[in-house]
JSON list of C-alpha atoms in Angstrom, two decimals:
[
{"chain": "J", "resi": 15, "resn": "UNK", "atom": "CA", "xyz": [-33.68, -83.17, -37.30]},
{"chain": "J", "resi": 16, "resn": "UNK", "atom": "CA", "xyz": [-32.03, -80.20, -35.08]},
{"chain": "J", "resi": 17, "resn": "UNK", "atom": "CA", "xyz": [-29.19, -82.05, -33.12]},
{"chain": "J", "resi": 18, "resn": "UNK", "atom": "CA", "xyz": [-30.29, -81.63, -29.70]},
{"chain": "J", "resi": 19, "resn": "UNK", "atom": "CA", "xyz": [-33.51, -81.93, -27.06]},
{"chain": "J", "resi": 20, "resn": "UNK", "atom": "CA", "xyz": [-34.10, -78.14, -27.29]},
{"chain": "J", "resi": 21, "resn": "UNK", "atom": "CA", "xyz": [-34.43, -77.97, -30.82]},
{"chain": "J", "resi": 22, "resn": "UNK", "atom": "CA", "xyz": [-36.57, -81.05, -30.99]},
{"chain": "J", "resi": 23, "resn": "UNK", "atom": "CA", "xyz": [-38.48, -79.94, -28.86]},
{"chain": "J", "resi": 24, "resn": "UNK", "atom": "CA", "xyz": [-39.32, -76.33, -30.09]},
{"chain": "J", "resi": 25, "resn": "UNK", "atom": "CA", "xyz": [-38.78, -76.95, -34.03]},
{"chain": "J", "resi": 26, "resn": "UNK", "atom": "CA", "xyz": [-41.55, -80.07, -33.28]},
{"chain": "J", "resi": 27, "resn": "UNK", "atom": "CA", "xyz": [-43.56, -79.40, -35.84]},
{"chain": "J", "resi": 28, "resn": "UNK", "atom": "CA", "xyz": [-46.56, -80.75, -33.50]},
{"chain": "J", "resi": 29, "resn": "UNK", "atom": "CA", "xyz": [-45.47, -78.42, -30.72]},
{"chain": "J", "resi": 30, "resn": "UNK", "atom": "CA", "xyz": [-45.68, -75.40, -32.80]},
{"chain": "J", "resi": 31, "resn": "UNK", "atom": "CA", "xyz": [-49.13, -76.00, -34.30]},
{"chain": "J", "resi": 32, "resn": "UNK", "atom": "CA", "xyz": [-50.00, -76.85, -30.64]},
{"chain": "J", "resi": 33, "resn": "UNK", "atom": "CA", "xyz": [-48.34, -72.89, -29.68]},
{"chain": "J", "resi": 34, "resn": "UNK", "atom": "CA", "xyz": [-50.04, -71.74, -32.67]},
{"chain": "J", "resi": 35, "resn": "UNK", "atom": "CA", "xyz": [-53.81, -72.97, -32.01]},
{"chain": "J", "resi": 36, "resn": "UNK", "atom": "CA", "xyz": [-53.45, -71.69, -28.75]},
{"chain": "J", "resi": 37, "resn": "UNK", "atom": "CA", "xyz": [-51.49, -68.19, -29.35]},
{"chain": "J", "resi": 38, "resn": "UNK", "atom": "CA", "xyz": [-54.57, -68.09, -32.23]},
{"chain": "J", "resi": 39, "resn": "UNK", "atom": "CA", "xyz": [-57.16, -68.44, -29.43]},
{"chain": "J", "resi": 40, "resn": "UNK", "atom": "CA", "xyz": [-55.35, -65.87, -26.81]},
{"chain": "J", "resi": 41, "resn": "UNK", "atom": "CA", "xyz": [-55.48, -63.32, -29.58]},
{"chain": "J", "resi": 42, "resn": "UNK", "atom": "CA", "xyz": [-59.25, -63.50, -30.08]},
{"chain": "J", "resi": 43, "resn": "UNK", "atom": "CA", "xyz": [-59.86, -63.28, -26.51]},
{"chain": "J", "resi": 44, "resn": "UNK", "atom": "CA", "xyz": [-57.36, -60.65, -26.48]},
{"chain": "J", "resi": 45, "resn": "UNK", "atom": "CA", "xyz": [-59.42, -58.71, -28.96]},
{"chain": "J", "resi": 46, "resn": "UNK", "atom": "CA", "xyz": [-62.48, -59.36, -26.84]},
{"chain": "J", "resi": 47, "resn": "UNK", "atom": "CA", "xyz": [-61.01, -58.26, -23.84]},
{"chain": "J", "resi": 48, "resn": "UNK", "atom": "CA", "xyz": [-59.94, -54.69, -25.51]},
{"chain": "J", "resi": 49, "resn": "UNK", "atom": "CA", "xyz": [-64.05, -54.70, -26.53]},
{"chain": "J", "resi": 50, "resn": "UNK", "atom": "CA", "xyz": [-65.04, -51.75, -24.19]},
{"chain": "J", "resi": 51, "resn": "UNK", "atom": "CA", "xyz": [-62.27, -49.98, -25.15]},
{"chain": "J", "resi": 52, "resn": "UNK", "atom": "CA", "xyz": [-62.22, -50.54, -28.78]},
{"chain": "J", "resi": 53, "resn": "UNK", "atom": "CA", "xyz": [-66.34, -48.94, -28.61]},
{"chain": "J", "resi": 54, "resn": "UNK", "atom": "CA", "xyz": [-64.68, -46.43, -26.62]},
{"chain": "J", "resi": 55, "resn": "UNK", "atom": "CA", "xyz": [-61.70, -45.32, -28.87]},
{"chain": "J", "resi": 56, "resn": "UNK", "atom": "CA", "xyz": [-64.58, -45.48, -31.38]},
{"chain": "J", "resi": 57, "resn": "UNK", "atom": "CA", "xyz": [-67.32, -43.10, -30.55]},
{"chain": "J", "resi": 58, "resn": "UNK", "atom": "CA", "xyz": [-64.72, -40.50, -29.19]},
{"chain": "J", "resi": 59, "resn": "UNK", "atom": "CA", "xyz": [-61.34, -40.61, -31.14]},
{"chain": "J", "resi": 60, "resn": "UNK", "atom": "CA", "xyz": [-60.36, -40.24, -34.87]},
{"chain": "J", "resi": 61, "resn": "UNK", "atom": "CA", "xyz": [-60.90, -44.23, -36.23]},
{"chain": "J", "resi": 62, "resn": "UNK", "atom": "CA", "xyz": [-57.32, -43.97, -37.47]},
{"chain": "J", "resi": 63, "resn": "UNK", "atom": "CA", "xyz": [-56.19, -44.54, -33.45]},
{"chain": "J", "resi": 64, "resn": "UNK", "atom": "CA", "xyz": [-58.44, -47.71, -33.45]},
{"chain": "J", "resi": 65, "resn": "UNK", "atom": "CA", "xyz": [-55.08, -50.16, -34.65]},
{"chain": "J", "resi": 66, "resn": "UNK", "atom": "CA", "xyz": [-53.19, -48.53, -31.97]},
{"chain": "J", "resi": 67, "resn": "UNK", "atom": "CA", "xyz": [-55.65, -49.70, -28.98]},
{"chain": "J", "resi": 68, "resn": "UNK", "atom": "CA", "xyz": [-54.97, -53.40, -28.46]},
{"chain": "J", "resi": 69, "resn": "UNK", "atom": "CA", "xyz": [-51.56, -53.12, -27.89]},
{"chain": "J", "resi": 70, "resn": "UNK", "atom": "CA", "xyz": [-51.12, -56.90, -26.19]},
{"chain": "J", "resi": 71, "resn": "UNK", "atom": "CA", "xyz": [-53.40, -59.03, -28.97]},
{"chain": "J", "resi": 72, "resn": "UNK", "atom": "CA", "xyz": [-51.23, -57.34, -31.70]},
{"chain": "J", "resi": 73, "resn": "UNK", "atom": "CA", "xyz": [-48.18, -58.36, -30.15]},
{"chain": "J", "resi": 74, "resn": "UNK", "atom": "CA", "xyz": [-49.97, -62.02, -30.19]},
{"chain": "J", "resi": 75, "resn": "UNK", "atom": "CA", "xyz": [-51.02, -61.82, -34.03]},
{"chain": "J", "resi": 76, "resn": "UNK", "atom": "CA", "xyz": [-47.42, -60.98, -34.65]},
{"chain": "J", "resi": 77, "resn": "UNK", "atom": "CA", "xyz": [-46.50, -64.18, -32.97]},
{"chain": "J", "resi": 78, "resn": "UNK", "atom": "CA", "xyz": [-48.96, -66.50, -34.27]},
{"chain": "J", "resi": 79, "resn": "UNK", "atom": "CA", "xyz": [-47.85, -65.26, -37.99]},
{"chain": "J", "resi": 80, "resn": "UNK", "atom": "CA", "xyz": [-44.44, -65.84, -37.14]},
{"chain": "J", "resi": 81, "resn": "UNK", "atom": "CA", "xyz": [-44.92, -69.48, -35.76]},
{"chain": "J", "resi": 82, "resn": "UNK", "atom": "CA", "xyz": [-47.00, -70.33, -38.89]},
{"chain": "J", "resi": 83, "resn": "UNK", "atom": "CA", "xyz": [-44.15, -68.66, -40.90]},
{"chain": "J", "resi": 84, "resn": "UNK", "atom": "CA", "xyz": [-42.06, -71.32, -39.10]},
{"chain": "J", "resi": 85, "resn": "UNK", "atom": "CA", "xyz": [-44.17, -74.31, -40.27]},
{"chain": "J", "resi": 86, "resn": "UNK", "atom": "CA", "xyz": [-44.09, -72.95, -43.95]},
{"chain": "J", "resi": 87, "resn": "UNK", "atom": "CA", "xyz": [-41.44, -70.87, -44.45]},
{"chain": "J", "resi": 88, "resn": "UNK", "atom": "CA", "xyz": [-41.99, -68.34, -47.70]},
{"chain": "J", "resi": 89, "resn": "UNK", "atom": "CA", "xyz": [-39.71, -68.48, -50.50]},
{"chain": "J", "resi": 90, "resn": "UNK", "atom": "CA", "xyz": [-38.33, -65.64, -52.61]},
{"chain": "J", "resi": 91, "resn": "UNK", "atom": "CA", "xyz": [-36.36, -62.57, -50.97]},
{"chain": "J", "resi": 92, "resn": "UNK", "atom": "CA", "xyz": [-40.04, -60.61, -51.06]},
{"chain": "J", "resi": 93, "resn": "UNK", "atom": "CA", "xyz": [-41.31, -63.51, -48.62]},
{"chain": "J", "resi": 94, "resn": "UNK", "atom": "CA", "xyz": [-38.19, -63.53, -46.53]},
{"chain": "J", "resi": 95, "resn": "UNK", "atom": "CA", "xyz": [-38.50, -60.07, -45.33]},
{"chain": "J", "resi": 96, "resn": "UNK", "atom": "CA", "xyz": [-42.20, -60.31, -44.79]},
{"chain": "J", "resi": 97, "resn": "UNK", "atom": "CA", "xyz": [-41.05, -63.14, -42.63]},
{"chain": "J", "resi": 98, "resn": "UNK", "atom": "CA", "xyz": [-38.62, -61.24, -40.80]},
{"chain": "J", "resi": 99, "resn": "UNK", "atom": "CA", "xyz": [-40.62, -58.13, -39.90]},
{"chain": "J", "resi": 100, "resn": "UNK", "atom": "CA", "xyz": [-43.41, -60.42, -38.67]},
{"chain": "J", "resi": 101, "resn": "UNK", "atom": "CA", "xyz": [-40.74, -62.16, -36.85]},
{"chain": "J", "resi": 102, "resn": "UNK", "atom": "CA", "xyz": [-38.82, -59.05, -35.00]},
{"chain": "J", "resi": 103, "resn": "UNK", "atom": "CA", "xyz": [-42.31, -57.12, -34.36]},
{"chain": "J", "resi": 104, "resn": "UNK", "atom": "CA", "xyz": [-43.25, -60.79, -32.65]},
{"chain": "J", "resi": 105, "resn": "UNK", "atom": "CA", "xyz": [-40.55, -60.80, -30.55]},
{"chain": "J", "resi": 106, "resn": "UNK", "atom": "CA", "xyz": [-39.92, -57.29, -29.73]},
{"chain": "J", "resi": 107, "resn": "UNK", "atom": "CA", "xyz": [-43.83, -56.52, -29.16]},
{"chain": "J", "resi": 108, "resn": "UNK", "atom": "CA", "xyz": [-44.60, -60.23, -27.00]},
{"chain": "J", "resi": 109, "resn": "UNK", "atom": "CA", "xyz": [-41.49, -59.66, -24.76]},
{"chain": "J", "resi": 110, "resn": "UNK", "atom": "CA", "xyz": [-42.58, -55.74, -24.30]},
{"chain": "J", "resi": 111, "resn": "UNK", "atom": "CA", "xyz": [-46.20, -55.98, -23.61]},
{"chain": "J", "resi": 112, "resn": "UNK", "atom": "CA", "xyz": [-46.02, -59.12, -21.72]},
{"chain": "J", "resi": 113, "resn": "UNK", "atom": "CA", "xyz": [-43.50, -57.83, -19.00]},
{"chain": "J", "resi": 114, "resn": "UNK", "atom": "CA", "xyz": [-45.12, -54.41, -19.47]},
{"chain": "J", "resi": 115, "resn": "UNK", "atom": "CA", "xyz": [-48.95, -55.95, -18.54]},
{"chain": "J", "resi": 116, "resn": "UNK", "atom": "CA", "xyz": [-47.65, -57.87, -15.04]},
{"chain": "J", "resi": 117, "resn": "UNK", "atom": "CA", "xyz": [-45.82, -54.72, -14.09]},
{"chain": "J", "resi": 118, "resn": "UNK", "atom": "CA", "xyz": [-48.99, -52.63, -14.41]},
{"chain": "J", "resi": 119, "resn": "UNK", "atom": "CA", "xyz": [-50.97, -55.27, -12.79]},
{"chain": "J", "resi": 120, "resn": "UNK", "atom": "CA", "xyz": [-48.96, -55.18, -9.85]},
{"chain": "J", "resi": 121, "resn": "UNK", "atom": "CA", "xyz": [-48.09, -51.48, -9.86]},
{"chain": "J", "resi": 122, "resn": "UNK", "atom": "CA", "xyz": [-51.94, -50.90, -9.53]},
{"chain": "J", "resi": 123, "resn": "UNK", "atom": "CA", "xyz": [-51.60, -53.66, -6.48]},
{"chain": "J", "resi": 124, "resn": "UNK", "atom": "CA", "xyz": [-49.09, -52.25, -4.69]},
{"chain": "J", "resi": 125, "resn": "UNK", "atom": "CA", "xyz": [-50.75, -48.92, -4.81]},
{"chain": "J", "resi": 126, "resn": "UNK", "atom": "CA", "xyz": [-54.13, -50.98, -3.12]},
{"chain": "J", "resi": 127, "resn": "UNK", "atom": "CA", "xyz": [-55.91, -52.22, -6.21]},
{"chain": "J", "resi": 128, "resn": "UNK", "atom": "CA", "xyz": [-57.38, -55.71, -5.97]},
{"chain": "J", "resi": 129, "resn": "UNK", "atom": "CA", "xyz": [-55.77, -58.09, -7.44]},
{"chain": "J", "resi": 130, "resn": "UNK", "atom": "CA", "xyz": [-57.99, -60.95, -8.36]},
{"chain": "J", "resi": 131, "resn": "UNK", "atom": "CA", "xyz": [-58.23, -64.03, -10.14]},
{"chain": "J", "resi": 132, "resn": "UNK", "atom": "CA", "xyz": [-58.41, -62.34, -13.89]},
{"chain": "J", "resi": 133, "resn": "UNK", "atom": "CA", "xyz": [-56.04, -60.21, -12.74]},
{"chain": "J", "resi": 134, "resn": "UNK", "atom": "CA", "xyz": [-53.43, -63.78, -11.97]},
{"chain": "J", "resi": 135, "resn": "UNK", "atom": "CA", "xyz": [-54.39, -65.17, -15.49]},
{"chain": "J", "resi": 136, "resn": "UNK", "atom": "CA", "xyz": [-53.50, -62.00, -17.07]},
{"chain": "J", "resi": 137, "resn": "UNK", "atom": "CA", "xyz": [-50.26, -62.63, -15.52]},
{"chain": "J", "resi": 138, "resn": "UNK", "atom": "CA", "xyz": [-49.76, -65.82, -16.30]},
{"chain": "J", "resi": 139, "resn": "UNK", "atom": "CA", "xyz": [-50.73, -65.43, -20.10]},
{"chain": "J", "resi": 140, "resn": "UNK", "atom": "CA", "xyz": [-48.65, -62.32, -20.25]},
{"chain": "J", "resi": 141, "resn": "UNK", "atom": "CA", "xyz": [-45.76, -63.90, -18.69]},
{"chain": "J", "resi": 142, "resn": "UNK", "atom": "CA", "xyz": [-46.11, -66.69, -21.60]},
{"chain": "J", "resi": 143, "resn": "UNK", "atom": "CA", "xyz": [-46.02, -64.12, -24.03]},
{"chain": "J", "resi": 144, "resn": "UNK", "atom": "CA", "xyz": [-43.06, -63.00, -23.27]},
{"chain": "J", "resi": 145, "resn": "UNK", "atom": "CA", "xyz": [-41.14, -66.36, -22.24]},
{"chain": "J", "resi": 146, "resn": "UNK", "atom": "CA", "xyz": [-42.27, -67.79, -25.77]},
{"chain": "J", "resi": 147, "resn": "UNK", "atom": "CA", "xyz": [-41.27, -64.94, -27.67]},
{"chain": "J", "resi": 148, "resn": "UNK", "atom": "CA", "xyz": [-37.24, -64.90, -26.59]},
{"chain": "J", "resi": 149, "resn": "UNK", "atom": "CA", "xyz": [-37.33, -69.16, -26.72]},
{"chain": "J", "resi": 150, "resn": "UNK", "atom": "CA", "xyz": [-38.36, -68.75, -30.12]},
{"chain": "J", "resi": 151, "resn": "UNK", "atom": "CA", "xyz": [-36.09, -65.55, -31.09]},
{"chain": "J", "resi": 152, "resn": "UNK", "atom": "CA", "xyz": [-32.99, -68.10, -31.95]},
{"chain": "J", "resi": 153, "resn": "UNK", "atom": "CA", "xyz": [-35.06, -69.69, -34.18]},
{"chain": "J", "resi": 154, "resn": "UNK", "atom": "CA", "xyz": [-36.11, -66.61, -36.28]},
{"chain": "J", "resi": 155, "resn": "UNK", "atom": "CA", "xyz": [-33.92, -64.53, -38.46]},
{"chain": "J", "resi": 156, "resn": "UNK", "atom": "CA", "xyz": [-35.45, -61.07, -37.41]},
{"chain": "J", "resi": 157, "resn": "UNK", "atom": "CA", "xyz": [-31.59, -59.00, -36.81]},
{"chain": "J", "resi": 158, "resn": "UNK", "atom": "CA", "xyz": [-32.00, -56.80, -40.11]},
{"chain": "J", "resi": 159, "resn": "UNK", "atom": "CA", "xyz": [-35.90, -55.88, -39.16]},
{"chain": "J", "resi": 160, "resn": "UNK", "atom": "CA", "xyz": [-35.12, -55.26, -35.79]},
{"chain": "J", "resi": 161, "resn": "UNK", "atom": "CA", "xyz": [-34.83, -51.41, -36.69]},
{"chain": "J", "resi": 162, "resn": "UNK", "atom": "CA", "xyz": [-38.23, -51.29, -38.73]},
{"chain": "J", "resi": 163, "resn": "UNK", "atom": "CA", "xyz": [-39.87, -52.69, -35.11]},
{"chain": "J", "resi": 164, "resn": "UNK", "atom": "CA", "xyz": [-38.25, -50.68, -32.66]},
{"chain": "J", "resi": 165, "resn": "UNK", "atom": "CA", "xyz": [-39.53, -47.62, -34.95]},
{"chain": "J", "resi": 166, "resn": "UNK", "atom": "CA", "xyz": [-42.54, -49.06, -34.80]},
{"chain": "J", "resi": 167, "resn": "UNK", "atom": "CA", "xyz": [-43.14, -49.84, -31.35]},
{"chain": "J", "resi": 168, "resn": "UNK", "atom": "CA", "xyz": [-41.72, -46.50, -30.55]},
{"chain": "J", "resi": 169, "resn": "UNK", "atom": "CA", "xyz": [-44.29, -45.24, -32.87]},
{"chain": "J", "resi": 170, "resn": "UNK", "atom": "CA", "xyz": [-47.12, -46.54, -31.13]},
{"chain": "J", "resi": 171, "resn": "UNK", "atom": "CA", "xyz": [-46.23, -45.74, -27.98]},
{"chain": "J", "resi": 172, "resn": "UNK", "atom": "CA", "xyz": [-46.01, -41.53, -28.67]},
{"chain": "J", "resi": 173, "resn": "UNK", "atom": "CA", "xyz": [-49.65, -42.36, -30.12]},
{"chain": "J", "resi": 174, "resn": "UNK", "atom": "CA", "xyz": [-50.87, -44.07, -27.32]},
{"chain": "J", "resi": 175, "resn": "UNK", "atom": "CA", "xyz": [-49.34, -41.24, -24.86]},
{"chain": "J", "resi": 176, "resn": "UNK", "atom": "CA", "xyz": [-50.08, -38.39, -26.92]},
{"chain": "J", "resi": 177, "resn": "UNK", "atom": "CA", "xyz": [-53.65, -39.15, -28.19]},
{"chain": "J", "resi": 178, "resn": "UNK", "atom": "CA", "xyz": [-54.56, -40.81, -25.20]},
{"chain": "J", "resi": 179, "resn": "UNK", "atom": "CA", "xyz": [-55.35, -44.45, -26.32]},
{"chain": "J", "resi": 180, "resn": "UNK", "atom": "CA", "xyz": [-53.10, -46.50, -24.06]},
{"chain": "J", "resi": 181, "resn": "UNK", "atom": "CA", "xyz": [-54.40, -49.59, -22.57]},
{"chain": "J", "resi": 182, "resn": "UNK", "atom": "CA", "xyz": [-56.41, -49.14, -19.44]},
{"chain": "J", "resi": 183, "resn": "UNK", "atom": "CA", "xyz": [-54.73, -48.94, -16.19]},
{"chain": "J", "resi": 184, "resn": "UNK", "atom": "CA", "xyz": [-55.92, -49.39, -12.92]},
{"chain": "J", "resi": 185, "resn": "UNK", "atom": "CA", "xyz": [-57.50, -46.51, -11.15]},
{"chain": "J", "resi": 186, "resn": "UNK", "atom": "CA", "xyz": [-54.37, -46.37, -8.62]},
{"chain": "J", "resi": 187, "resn": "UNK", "atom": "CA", "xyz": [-52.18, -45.81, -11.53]},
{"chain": "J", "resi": 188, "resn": "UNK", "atom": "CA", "xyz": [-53.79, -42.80, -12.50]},
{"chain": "J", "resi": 189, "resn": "UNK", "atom": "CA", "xyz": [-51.47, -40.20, -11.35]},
{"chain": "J", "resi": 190, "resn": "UNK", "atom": "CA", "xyz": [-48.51, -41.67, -12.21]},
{"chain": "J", "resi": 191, "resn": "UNK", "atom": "CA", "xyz": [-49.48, -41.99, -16.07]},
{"chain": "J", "resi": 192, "resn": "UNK", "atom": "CA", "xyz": [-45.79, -40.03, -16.94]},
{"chain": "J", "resi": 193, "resn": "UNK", "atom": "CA", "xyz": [-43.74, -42.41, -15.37]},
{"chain": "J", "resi": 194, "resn": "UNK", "atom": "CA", "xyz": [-46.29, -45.05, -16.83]},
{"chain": "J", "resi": 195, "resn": "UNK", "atom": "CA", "xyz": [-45.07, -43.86, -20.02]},
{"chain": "J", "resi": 196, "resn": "UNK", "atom": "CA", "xyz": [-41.37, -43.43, -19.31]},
{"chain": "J", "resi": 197, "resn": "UNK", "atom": "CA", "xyz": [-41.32, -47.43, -18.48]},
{"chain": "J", "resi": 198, "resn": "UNK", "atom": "CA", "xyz": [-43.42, -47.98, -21.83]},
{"chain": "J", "resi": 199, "resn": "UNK", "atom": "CA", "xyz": [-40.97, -46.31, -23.70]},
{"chain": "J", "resi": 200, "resn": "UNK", "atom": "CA", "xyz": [-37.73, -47.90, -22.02]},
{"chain": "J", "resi": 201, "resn": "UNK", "atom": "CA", "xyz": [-39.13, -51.13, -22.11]},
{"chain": "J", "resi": 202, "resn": "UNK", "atom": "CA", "xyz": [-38.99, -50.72, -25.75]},
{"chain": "J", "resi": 203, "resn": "UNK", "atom": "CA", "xyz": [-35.72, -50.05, -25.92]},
{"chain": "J", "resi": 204, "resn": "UNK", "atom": "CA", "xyz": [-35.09, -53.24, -23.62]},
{"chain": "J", "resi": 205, "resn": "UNK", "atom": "CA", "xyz": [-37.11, -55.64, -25.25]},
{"chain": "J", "resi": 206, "resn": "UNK", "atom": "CA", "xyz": [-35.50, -54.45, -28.40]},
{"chain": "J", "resi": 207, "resn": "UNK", "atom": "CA", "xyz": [-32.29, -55.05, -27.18]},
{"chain": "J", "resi": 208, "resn": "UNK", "atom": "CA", "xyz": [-32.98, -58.44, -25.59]},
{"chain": "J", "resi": 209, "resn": "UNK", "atom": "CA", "xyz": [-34.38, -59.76, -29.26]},
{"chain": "J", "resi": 210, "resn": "UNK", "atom": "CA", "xyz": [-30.92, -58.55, -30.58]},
{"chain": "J", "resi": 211, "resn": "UNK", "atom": "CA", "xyz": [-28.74, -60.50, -27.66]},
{"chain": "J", "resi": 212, "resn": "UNK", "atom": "CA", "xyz": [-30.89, -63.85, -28.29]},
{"chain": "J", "resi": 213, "resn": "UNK", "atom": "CA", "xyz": [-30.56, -64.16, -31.72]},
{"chain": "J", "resi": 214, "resn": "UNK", "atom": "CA", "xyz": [-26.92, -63.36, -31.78]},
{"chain": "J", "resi": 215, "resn": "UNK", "atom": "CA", "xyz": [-26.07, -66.82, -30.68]},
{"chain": "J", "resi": 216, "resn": "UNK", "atom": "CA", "xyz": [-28.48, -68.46, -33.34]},
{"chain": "J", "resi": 217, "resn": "UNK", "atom": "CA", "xyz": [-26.69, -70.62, -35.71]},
{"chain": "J", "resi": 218, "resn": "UNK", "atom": "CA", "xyz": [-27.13, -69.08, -39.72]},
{"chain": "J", "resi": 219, "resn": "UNK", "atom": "CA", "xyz": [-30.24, -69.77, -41.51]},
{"chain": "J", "resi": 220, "resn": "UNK", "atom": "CA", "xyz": [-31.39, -72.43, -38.15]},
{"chain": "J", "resi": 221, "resn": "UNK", "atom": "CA", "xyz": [-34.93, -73.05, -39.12]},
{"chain": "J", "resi": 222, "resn": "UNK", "atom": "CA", "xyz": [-35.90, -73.03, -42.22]},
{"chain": "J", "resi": 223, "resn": "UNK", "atom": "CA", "xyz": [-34.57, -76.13, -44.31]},
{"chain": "J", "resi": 224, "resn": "UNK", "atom": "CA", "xyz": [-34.67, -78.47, -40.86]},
{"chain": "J", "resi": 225, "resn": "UNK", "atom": "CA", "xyz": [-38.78, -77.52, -41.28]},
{"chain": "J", "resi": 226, "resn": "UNK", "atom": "CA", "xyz": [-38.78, -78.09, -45.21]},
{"chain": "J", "resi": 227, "resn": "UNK", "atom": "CA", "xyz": [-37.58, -81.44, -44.72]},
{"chain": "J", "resi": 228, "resn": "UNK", "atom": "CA", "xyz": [-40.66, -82.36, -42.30]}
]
């Protein structure tokens, strides 16, 4: 058993199938939610930009994959990197789109858009996204992926700038799309770095033979 409340409590193997079922749900809503767009993207753009459109229920998959990676941890140094990219694209993506979706949300409403009650659960769920996502960095070993998902990340945001497929913004935020994407891209960079400055002070191999032992 990990030797203190924190642990217990976020290495419960009950408390991550309870994060899981829910993270599980949030992404097929999440999907949902990008439905407009998605039939969008579709009948106008190439369908090789359709991956690139629901940036905030990816970064969810990634996290749900990595918290059932945590319940049954892969053997075999093919299954341990697996396990690490899904972990460092989890982190790295949830902390970055879930800051990145309450500061357009209240961009738009500082520049007069209405902020209503989707609008607070957005914020809320977002929020979670990213709170989750640097608790349960010192848990994963993600440090030798984390260059694989900053390239990635980085990636997707020159497609979503450059072909036009970034998530939907509030009307307000219209003409202000180049900064928009000047704080995309940085927040990369920081949500990168944050992921490497958590798990720095996680102990060696934390997780994985506690979990076995369940």
């Amino acid at each position: 058993m990990p030797g203190n409340w924190f642990e217990r409590l976020f290495l419960h193997r009950g408390m991550l199938w309870l994060l899981f079922a829910v993270n599980f749900l949030g992404t097929i809503y999440g999907y949902i939610w990008y439905g407009n767009q998605l039939v969008y993207t579709a009948e106008h753009y190439p369908a090789w930009l359709l991956p690139f459109v629901p940036d905030s229920p990816t970064a969810s998959l990634f996290f749900t994959a990595a918290l059932l990676l945590l319940l049954y941890p892969p053997k075999g140094l093919k299954g341990t990197l697996i396990r690490e990219l899904i972990e460092a694209l989890a982190v790295v993506t949830s902390v970055k789109y879930g800051i990145w979706a309450v500061a357009m949300i209240f961009a738009g409403g500082f520049q007069g858009d209405v902020i209503g009650w989707k609008d607070w659960m957005l914020v809320a769920s977002h929020l979670g996204m990213a709170i989750e996502a640097l608790i349960y960095a010192r848990f994963f070993t993600l440090r030798r992926m984390l260059p694989v998902a900053l390239l990635w990340t980085l990636a997707n945001d020159m497609v979503d700038y450059s072909q036009g497929v970034f998530p939907w913004l509030p009307n307000e935020l219209d003409d202000d799309l180049n900064e928009v994407q000047y704080f995309t891209i940085g927040l990369t960079l920081v949500s990168t770095a944050a992921a490497w400055l958590v798990t720095g002070k996680q102990r060696k191999h934390a997780y994985p033979a506690r979990l076995r032992r369940r």
